[in-house]
Short mmCIF file of C-alpha atoms and ligand atoms in Angstrom, two decimals:
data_model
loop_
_atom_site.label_atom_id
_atom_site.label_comp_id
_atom_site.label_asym_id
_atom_site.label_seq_id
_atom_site.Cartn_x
_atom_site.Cartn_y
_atom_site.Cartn_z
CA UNK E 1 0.00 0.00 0.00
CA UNK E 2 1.12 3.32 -0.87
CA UNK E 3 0.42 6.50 1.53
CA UNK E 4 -1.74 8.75 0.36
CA UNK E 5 0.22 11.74 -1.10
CA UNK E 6 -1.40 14.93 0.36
CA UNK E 7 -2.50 17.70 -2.30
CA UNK E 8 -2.01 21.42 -1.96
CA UNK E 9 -3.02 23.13 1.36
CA UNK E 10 -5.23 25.71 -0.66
CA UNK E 11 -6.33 29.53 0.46
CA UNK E 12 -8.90 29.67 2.70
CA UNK E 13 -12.45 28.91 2.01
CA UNK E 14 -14.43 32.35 1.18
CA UNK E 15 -17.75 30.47 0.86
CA UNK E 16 -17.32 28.94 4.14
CA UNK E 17 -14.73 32.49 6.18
CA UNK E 18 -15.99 35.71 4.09
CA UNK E 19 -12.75 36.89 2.26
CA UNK E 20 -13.21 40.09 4.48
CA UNK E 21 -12.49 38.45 7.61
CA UNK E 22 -9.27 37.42 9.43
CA UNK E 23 -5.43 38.85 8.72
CA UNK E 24 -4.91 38.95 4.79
CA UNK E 25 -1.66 36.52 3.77
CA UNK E 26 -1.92 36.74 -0.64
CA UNK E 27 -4.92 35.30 -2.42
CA UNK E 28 -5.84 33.99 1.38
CA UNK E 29 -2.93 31.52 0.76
CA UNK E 30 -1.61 29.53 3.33
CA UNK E 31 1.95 30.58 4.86
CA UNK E 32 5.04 28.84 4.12
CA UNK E 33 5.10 27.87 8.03
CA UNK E 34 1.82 26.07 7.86
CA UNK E 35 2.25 24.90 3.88
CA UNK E 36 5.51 23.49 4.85
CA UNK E 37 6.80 23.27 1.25
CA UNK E 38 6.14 25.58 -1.66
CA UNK E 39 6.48 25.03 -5.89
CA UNK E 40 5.48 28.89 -6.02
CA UNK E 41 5.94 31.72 -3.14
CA UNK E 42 4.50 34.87 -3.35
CA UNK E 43 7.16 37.32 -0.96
CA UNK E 44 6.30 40.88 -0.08
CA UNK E 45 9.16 43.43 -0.25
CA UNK E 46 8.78 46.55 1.61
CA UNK E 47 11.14 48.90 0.13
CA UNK E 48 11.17 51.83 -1.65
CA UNK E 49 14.70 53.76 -0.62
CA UNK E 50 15.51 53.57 -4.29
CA UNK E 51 12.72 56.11 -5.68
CA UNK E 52 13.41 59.23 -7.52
CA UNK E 53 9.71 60.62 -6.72
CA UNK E 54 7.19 59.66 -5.00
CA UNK E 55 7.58 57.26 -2.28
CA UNK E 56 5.73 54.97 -0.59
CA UNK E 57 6.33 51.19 -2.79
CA UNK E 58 7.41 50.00 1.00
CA UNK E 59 3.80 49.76 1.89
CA UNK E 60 3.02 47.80 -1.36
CA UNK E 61 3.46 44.74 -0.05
CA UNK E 62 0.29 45.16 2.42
CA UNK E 63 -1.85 47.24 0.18
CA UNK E 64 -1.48 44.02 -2.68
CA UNK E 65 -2.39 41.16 0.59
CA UNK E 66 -5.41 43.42 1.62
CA UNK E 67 -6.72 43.83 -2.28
CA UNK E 68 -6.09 40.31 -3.38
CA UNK E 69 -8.96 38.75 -0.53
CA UNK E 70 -11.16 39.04 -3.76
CA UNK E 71 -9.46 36.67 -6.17
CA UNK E 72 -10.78 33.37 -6.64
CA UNK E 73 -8.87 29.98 -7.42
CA UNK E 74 -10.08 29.32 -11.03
CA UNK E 75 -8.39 31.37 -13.90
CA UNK E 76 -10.61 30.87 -16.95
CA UNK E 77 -8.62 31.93 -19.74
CA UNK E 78 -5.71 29.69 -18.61
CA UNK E 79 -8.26 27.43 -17.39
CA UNK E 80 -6.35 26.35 -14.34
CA UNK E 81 -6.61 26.29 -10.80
CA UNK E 82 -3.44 27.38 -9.60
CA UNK E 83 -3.83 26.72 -5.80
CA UNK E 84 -4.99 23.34 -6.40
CA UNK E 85 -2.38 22.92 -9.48
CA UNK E 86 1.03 22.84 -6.93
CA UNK E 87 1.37 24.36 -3.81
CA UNK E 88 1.24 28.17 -3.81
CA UNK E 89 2.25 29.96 -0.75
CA UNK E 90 2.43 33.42 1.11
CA UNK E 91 6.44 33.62 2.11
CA UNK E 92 6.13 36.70 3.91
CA UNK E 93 8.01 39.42 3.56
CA UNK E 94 11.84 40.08 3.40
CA UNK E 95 12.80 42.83 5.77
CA UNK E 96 14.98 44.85 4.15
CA UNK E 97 17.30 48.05 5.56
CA UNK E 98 15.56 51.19 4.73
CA UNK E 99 18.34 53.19 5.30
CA UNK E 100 21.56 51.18 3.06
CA UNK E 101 20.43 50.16 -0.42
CA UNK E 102 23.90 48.15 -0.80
CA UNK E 103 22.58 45.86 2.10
CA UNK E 104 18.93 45.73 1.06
CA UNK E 105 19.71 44.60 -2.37
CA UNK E 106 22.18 41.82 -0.58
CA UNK E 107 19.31 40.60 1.25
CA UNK E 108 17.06 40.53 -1.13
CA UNK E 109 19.41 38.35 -2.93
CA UNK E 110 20.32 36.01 0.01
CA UNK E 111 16.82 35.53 0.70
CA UNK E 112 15.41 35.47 -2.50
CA UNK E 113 18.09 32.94 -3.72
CA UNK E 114 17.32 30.87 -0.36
CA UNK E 115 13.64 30.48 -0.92
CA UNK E 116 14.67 29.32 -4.78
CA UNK E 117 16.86 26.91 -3.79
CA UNK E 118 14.17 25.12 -1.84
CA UNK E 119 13.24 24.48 -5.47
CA UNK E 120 10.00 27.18 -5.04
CA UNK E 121 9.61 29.96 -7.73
CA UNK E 122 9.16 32.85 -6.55
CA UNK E 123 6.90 36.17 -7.49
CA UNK E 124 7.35 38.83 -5.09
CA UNK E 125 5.03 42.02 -4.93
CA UNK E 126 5.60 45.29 -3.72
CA UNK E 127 8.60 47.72 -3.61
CA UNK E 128 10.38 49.62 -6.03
CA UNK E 129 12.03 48.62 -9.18
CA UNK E 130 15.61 49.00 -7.89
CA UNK E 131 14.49 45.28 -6.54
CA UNK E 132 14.88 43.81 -9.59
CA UNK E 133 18.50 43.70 -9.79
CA UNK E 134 19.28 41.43 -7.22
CA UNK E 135 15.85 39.35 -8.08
CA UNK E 136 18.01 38.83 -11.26
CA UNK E 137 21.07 38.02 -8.96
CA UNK E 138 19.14 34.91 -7.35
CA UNK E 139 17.53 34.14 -10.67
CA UNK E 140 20.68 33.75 -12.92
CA UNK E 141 22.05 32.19 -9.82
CA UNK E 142 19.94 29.34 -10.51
CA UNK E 143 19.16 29.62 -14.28
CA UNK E 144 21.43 31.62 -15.75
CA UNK E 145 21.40 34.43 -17.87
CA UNK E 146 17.58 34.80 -18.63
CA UNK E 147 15.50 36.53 -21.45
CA UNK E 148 13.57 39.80 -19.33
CA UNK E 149 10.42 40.98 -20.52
CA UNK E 150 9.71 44.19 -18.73
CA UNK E 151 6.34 46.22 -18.91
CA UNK E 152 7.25 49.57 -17.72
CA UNK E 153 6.55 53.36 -18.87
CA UNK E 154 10.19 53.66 -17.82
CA UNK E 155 13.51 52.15 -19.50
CA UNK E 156 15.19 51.54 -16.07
CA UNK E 157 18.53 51.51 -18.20
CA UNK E 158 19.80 55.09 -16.92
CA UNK E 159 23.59 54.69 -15.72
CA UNK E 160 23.53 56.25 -12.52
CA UNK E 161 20.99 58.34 -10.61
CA UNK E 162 22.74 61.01 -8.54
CA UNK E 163 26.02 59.13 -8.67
CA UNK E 164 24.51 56.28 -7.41
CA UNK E 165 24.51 53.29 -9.70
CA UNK E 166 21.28 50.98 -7.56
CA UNK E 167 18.43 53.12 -7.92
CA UNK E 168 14.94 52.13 -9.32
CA UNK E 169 15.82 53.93 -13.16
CA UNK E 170 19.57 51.38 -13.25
CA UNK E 171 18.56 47.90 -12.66
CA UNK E 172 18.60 46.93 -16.02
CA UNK E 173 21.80 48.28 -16.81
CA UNK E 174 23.42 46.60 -13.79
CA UNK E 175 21.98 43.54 -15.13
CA UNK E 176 23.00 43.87 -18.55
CA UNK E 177 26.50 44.36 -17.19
CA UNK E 178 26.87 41.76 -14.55
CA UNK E 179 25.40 39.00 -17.44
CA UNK E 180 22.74 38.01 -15.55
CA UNK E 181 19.97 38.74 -18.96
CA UNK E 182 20.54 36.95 -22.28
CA UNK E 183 20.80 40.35 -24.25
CA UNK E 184 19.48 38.24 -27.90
CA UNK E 185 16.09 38.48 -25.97
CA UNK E 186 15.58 41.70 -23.44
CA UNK E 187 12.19 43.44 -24.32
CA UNK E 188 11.05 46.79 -22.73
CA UNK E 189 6.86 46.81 -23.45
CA UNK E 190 4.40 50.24 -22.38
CA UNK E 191 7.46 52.68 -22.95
CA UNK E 192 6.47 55.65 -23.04
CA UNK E 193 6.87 59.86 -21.73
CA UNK E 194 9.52 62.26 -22.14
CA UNK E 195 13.60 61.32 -21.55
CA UNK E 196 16.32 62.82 -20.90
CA UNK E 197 17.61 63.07 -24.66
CA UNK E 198 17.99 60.55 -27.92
CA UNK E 199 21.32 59.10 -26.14
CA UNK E 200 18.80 57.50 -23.27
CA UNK E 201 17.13 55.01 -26.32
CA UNK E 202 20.49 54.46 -27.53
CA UNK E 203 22.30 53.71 -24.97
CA UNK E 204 19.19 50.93 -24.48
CA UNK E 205 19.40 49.63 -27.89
CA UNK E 206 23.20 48.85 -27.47
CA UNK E 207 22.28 46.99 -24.64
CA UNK E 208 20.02 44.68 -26.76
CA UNK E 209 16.92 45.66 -25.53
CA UNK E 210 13.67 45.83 -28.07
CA UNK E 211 10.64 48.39 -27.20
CA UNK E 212 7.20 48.13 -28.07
CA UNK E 213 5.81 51.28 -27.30
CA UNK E 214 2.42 52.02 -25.46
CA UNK E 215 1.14 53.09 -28.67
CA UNK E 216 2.33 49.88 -30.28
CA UNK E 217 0.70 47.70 -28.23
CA UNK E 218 -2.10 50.14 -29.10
CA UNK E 219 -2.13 50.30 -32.80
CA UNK E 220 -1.03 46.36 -33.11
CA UNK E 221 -2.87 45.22 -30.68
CA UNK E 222 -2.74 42.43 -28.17
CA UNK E 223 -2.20 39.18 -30.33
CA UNK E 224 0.28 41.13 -32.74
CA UNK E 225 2.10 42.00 -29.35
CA UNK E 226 2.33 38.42 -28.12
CA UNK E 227 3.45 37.31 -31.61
CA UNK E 228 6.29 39.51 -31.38
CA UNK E 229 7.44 38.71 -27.38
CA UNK E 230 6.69 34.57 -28.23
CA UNK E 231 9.55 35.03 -31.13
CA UNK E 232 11.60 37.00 -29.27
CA UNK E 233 11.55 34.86 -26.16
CA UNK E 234 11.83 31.00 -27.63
CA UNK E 235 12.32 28.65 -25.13
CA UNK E 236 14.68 30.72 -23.14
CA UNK E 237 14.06 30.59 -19.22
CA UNK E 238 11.90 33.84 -18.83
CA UNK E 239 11.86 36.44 -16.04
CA UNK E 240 9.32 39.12 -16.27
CA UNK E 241 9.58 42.42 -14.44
CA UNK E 242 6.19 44.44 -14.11
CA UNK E 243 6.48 48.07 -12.85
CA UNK E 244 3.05 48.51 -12.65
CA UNK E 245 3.05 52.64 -14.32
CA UNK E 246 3.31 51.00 -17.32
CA UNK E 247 -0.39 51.05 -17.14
CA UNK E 248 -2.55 54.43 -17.72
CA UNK E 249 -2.73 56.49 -14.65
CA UNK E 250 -6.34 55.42 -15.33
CA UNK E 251 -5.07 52.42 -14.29
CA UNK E 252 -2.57 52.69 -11.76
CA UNK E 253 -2.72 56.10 -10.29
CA UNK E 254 -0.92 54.90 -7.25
CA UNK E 255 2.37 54.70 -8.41
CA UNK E 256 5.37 57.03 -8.01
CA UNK E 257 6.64 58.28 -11.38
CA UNK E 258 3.08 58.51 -13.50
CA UNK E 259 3.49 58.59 -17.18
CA UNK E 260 -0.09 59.61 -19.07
CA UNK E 261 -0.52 57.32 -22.09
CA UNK E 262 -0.07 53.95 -20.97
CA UNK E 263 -2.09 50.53 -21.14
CA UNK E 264 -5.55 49.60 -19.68
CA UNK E 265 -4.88 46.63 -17.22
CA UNK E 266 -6.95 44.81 -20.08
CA UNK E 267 -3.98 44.99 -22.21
CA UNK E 268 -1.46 44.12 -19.59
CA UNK E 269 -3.58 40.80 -18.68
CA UNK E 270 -4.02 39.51 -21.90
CA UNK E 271 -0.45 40.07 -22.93
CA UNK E 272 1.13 37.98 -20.06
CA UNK E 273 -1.99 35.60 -20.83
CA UNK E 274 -0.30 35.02 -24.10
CA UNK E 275 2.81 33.66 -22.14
CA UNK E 276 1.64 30.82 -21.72
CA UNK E 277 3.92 27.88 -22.11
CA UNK E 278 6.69 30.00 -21.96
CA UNK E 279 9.75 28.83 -19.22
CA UNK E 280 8.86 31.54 -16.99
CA UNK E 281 10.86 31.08 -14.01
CA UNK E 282 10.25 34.20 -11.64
CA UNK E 283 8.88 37.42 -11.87
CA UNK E 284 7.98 40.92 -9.94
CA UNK E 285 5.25 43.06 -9.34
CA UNK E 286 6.69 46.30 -8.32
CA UNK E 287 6.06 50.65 -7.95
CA UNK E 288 3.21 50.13 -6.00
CA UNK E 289 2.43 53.12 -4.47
CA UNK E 290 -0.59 53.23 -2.34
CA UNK E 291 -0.73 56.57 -0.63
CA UNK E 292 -1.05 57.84 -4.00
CA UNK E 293 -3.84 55.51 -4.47
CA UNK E 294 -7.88 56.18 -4.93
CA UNK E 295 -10.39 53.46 -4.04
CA UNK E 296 -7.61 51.09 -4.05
CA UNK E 297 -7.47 50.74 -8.19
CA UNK E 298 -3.75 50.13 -8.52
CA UNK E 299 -3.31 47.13 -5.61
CA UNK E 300 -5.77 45.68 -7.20
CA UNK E 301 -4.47 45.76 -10.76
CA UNK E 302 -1.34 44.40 -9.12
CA UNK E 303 -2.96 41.48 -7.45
CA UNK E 304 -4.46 40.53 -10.45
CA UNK E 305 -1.10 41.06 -12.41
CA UNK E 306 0.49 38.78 -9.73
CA UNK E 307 -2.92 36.22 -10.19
CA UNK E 308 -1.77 36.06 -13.42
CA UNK E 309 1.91 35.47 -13.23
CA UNK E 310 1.22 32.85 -10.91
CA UNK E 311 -1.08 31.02 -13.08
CA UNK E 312 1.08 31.12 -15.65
CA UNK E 313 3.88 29.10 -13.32
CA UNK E 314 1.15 26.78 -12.27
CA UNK E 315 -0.20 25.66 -15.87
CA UNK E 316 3.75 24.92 -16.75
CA UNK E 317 4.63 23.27 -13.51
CA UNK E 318 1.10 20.96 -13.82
CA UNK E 319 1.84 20.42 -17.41
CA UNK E 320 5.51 19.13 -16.90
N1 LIG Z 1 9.56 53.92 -12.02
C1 LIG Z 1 10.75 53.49 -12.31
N2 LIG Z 1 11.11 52.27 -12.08
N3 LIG Z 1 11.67 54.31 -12.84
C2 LIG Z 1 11.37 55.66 -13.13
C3 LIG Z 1 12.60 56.52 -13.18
C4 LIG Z 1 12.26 57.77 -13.92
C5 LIG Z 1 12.95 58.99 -13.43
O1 LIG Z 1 13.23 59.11 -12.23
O2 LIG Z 1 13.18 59.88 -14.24
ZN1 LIG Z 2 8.31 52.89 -14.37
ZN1 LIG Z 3 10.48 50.73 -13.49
#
């Protein structure tokens, strides 16, 4: 006789606890404390010393737990059931030193690597987009270097902010210099809003990255769009960085660096919908600003955002 292999340990019941009730952990996921084990783990990460507006991404991290009570455990278009699919968990988050961004970003990457080499992948939410560097650290630590599709208003491939070379506009130059992205397939999608001068989109292009516009995705169109990334992307292992202004103010008005003209979380959804299959292997959710925020619009685009890119690890893991 074999023992009975126990399933997932799912979120918590909303038909049986209403989803308003009791302290909110992601998608009323378990913890990894009471889970035990993960295949995915959702990790909060309060910071946001890396800003060069607003701030306020440290508070992300709650504002996402609090909006996500609503989601439920079936995705339709993907037509799978995530938190029945593997075991998804709520990690917590990583505590991080407000005040030295050389240590944050070396915990991030200690902790983020630790949790991956449990064998979970991880999506974490909240923060500011200087977090992506050393999410790239633990992810090429595992995979090497990875394709990076990143949805942003913003190129995040400035050289230095104020001297400083981690802030939330350099990750992806830090990246593309430490070797961590495979620069044959580094895609920028939502650009969009005013630069500093020509020698910003330059400088990008030498470092292999493609853009499709906000507009492009506009005039092309969602399928066109996915078309593109698919080719682009192959089989490569796939990391996908979402600052969430690359949606519309409309959108996402709680975010720190607003750029009018950007997608409708429609847009945004359906793209990484057309992912699917892809070797995704991590992603972020990140510039979640929720002081800035009305009737909580932007957590909630996040959550979904995060809904989505945790689906999307699901449907490959259960297909494997
Ligand atoms: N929101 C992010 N990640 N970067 C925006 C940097 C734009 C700027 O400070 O000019
Ligand atoms: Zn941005
Ligand atoms: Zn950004």
């Amino acid at each position: 006789m074999f023992a009975s292999v126990p399933g997932p340990i799912g979120p918590i019941d909303s038909s049986v606890v209403p989803r308003f009730a009791g302290i909110a952990t992601f998608a009323r996921l378990p913890r990894l404390d009471e889970a035990g084990r993960a295949d995915i783990a959702v990790v909060g990460i309060p910071f946001d010393s890396g800003v060069s507006y607003r701030p306020g991404a440290r508070f992300a991290p709650a504002a996402i737990r609090e909006a996500s009570r609503l989601l439920r455990p079936y995705h339709p278009v993907l037509d799978v059931s995530p938190f029945a699919a593997v075991q998804v968990v709520d990690a917590g988050d990583i505590a991080v030193n407000p005040f030295n961004i050389d240590e944050a970003i070396e915990t991030v990457r200690t902790e983020a690597g630790l949790l991956m080499n449990t064998g979970a992948q991880v999506v974490t939410v909240g923060g500011d987009h200087t977090l992506a560097l050393p999410l790239l650290r633990a992810v090429a630590d595992r995979h090497g270097p990875v394709a990076l599709l990143h949805f942003d208003a913003h190129l995040d491939t400035w050289d230095t902010y104020f001297g400083q070379p981690y802030t939330h506009g350099t990750p992806f130059r830090r990246a593309v210099e430490e070797g961590l992205l495979d620069t044959e397939a580094l895609s920028h999608v939502g650009t969009r809003g005013p630069l500093y001068g020509k020698a910003d989109l330059d400088e990008d292009g030498r470092l292999g990255f493609g853009i499709i516009t906000s507009a492009d995705v506009m005039r092309r169109g969602v399928d066109e769009t996915v078309d593109a990334l698919r080719q682009r992307i192959g089989d490569r292992p796939l990391y996908v960085s979402i600052d969430i202004d690359v949606l519309d103010p409309a959108h996402a008005p709680g975010t720190g660096t607003p750029e009018a003209g950007g997608m409708t979380s429609r847009e945004l959804l359906e793209i990484l919908r057309g992912l699917r299959g892809l070797n995704l292997v991590g992603g972020d959710v990140v510039e979640v600003a929720p002081a800035y925020d009305h009737a909580d619009i932007t957590s909630v685009a996040a959550a979904h955002v995060a809904y989505d890119l945790i689906s999307l690890l699901a449907l490959r893991a259960a297909s494997a």
